[in-house]
mmCIF file of C-alpha atoms in Angstrom:
data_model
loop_
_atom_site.group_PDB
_atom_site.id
_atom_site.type_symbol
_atom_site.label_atom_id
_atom_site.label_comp_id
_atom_site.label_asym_id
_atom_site.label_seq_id
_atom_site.Cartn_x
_atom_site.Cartn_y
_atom_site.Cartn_z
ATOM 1 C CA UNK A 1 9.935 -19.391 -3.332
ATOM 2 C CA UNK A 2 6.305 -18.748 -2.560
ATOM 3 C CA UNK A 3 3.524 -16.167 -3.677
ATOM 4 C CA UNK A 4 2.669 -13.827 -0.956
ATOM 5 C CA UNK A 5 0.390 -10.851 -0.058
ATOM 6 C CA UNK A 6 1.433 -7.694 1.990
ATOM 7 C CA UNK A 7 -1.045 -5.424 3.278
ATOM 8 C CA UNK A 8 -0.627 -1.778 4.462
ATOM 9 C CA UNK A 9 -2.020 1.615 4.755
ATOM 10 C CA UNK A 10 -1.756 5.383 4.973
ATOM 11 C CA UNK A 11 -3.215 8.313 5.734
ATOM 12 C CA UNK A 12 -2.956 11.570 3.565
ATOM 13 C CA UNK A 13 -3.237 14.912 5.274
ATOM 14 C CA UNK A 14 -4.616 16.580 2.451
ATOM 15 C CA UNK A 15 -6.145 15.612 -1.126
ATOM 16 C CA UNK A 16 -3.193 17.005 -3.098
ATOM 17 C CA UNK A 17 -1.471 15.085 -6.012
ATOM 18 C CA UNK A 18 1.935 16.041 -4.876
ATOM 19 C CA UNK A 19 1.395 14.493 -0.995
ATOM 20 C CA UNK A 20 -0.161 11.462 -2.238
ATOM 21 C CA UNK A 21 2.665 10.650 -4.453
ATOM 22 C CA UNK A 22 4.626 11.522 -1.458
ATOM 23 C CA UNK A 23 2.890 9.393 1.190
ATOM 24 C CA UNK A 24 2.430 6.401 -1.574
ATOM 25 C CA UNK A 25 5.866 6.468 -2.063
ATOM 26 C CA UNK A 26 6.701 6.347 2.086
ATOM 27 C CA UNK A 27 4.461 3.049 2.099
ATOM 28 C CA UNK A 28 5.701 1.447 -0.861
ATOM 29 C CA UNK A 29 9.199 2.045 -0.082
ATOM 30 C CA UNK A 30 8.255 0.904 3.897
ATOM 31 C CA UNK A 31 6.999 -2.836 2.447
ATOM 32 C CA UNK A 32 9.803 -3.012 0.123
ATOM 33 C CA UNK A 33 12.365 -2.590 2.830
ATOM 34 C CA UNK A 34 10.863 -4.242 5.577
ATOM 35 C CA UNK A 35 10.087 -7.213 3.960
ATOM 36 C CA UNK A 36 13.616 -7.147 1.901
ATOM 37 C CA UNK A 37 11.889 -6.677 -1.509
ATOM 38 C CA UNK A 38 13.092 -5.236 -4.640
ATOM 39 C CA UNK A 39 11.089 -4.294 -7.855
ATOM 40 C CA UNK A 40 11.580 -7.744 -9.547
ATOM 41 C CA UNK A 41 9.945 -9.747 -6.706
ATOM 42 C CA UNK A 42 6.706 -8.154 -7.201
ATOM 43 C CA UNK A 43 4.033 -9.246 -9.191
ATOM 44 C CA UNK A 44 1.530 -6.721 -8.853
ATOM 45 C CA UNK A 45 -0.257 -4.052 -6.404
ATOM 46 C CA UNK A 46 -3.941 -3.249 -5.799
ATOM 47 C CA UNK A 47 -4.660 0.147 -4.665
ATOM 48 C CA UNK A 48 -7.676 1.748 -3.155
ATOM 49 C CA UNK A 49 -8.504 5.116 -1.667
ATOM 50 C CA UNK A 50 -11.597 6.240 0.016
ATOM 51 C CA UNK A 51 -14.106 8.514 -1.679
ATOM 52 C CA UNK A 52 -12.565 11.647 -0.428
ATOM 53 C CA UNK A 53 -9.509 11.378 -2.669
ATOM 54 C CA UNK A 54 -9.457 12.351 -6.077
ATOM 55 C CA UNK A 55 -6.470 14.150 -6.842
ATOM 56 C CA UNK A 56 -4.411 11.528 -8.499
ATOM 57 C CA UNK A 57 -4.152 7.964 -8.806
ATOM 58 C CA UNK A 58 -2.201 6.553 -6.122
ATOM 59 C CA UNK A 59 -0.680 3.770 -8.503
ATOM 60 C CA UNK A 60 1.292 7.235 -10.025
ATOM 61 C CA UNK A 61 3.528 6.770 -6.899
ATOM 62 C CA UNK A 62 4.625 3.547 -7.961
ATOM 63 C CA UNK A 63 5.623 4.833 -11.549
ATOM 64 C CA UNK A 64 7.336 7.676 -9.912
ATOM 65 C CA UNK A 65 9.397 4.828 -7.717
ATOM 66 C CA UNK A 66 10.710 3.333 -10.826
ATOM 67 C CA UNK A 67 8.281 0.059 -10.666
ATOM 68 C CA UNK A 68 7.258 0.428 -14.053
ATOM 69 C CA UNK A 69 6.880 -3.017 -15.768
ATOM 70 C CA UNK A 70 4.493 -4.408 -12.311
ATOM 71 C CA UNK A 71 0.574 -4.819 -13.659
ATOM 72 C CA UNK A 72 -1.008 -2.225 -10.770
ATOM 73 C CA UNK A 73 -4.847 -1.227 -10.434
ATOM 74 C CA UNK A 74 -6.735 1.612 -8.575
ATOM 75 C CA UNK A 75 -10.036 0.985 -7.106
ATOM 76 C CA UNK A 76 -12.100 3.173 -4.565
ATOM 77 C CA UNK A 77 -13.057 2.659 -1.095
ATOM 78 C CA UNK A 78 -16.795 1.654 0.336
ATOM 79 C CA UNK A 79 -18.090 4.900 1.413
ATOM 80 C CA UNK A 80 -18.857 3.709 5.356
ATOM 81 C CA UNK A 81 -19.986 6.444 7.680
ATOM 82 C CA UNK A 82 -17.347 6.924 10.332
ATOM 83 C CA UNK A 83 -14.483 5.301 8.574
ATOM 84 C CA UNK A 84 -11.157 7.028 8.305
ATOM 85 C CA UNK A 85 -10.832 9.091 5.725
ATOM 86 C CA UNK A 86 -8.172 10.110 3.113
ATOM 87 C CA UNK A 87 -6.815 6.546 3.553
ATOM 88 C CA UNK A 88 -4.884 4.685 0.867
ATOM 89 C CA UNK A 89 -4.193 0.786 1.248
ATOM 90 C CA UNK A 90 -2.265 -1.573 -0.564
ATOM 91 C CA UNK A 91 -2.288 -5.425 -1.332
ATOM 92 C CA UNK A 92 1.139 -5.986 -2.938
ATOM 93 C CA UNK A 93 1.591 -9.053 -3.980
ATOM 94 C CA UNK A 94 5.164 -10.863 -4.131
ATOM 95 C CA UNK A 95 7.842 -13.713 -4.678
ATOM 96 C CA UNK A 96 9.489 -14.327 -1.344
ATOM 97 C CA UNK A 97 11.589 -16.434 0.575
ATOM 98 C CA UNK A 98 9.844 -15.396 3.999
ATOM 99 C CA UNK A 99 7.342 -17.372 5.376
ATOM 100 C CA UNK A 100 3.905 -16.325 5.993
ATOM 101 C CA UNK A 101 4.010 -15.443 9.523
ATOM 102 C CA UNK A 102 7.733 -13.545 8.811
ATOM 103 C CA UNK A 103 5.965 -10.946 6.428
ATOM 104 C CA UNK A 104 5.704 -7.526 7.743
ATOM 105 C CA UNK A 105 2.579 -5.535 6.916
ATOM 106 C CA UNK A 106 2.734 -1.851 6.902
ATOM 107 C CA UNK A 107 -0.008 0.648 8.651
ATOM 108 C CA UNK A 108 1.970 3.912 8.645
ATOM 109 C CA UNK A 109 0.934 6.448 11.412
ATOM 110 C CA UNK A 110 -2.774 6.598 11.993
ATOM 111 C CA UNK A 111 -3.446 3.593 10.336
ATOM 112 C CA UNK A 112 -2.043 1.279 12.423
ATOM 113 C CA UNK A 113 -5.560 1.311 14.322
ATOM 114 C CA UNK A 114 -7.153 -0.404 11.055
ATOM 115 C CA UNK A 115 -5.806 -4.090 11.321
ATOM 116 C CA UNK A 116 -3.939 -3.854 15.193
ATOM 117 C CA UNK A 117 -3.785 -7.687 14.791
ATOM 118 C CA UNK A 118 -1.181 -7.527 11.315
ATOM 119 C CA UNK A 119 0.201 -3.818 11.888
ATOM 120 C CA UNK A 120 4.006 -3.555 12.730
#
């Protein structure tokens, strides 16, 4: 078994507490499933959102998904003119049996145009 890191990313349409927790929960539940994960294979999740979003922490999305016992941290974006905004991304870190290359990162809708080279 090895240590890995997936990445992903989505956009919110609005800065409401409510559809963050909502569009957290889409990308968490994406990397779990794509990358046939379960709550006791992770080992923790770094989450940042750009400037614009304040409404909530988007590590509450997590809690709401049952992963309650995983060490998670919230950190904000660099504030770079023209970057996208409302954005969240993730760097979950894992125990897998899937090599390196087999990992499936997750850029959900819009996003995808962030990292085209890792985005599936």
């Amino acid at each position: 078994m090895a240590v890995r890191a997936v990445r992903g990313a989505v956009q919110l349409d609005r800065d409401e507490a409510g559809h963050m927790d909502e569009r957290v929960g889409e990308l968490l539940t994406a990397v779990l499933e794509r990358n046939e994960l379960v709550a006791d294979d992770l080992i923790s999740i770094w989450f940042t959102a750009t400037p614009d979003l304040h409404s909530d922490f988007p590590a509450a999305a997590a809690r709401g998904l049952g992963i309650v016992d995983v060490p998670l941290i919230c950190a904000q974006e660099l504030d770079i003119a023209g970057a996208m905004p409302r954005v969240v991304r993730i760097l979950v870190h894992v125990e897998t049996y899937l090599a390196r290359a087999e990992i499936s990162h997750v850029y959900l809708g819009a996003t995808a145009t962030l990292r085209k080279d890792i985005a599936q």
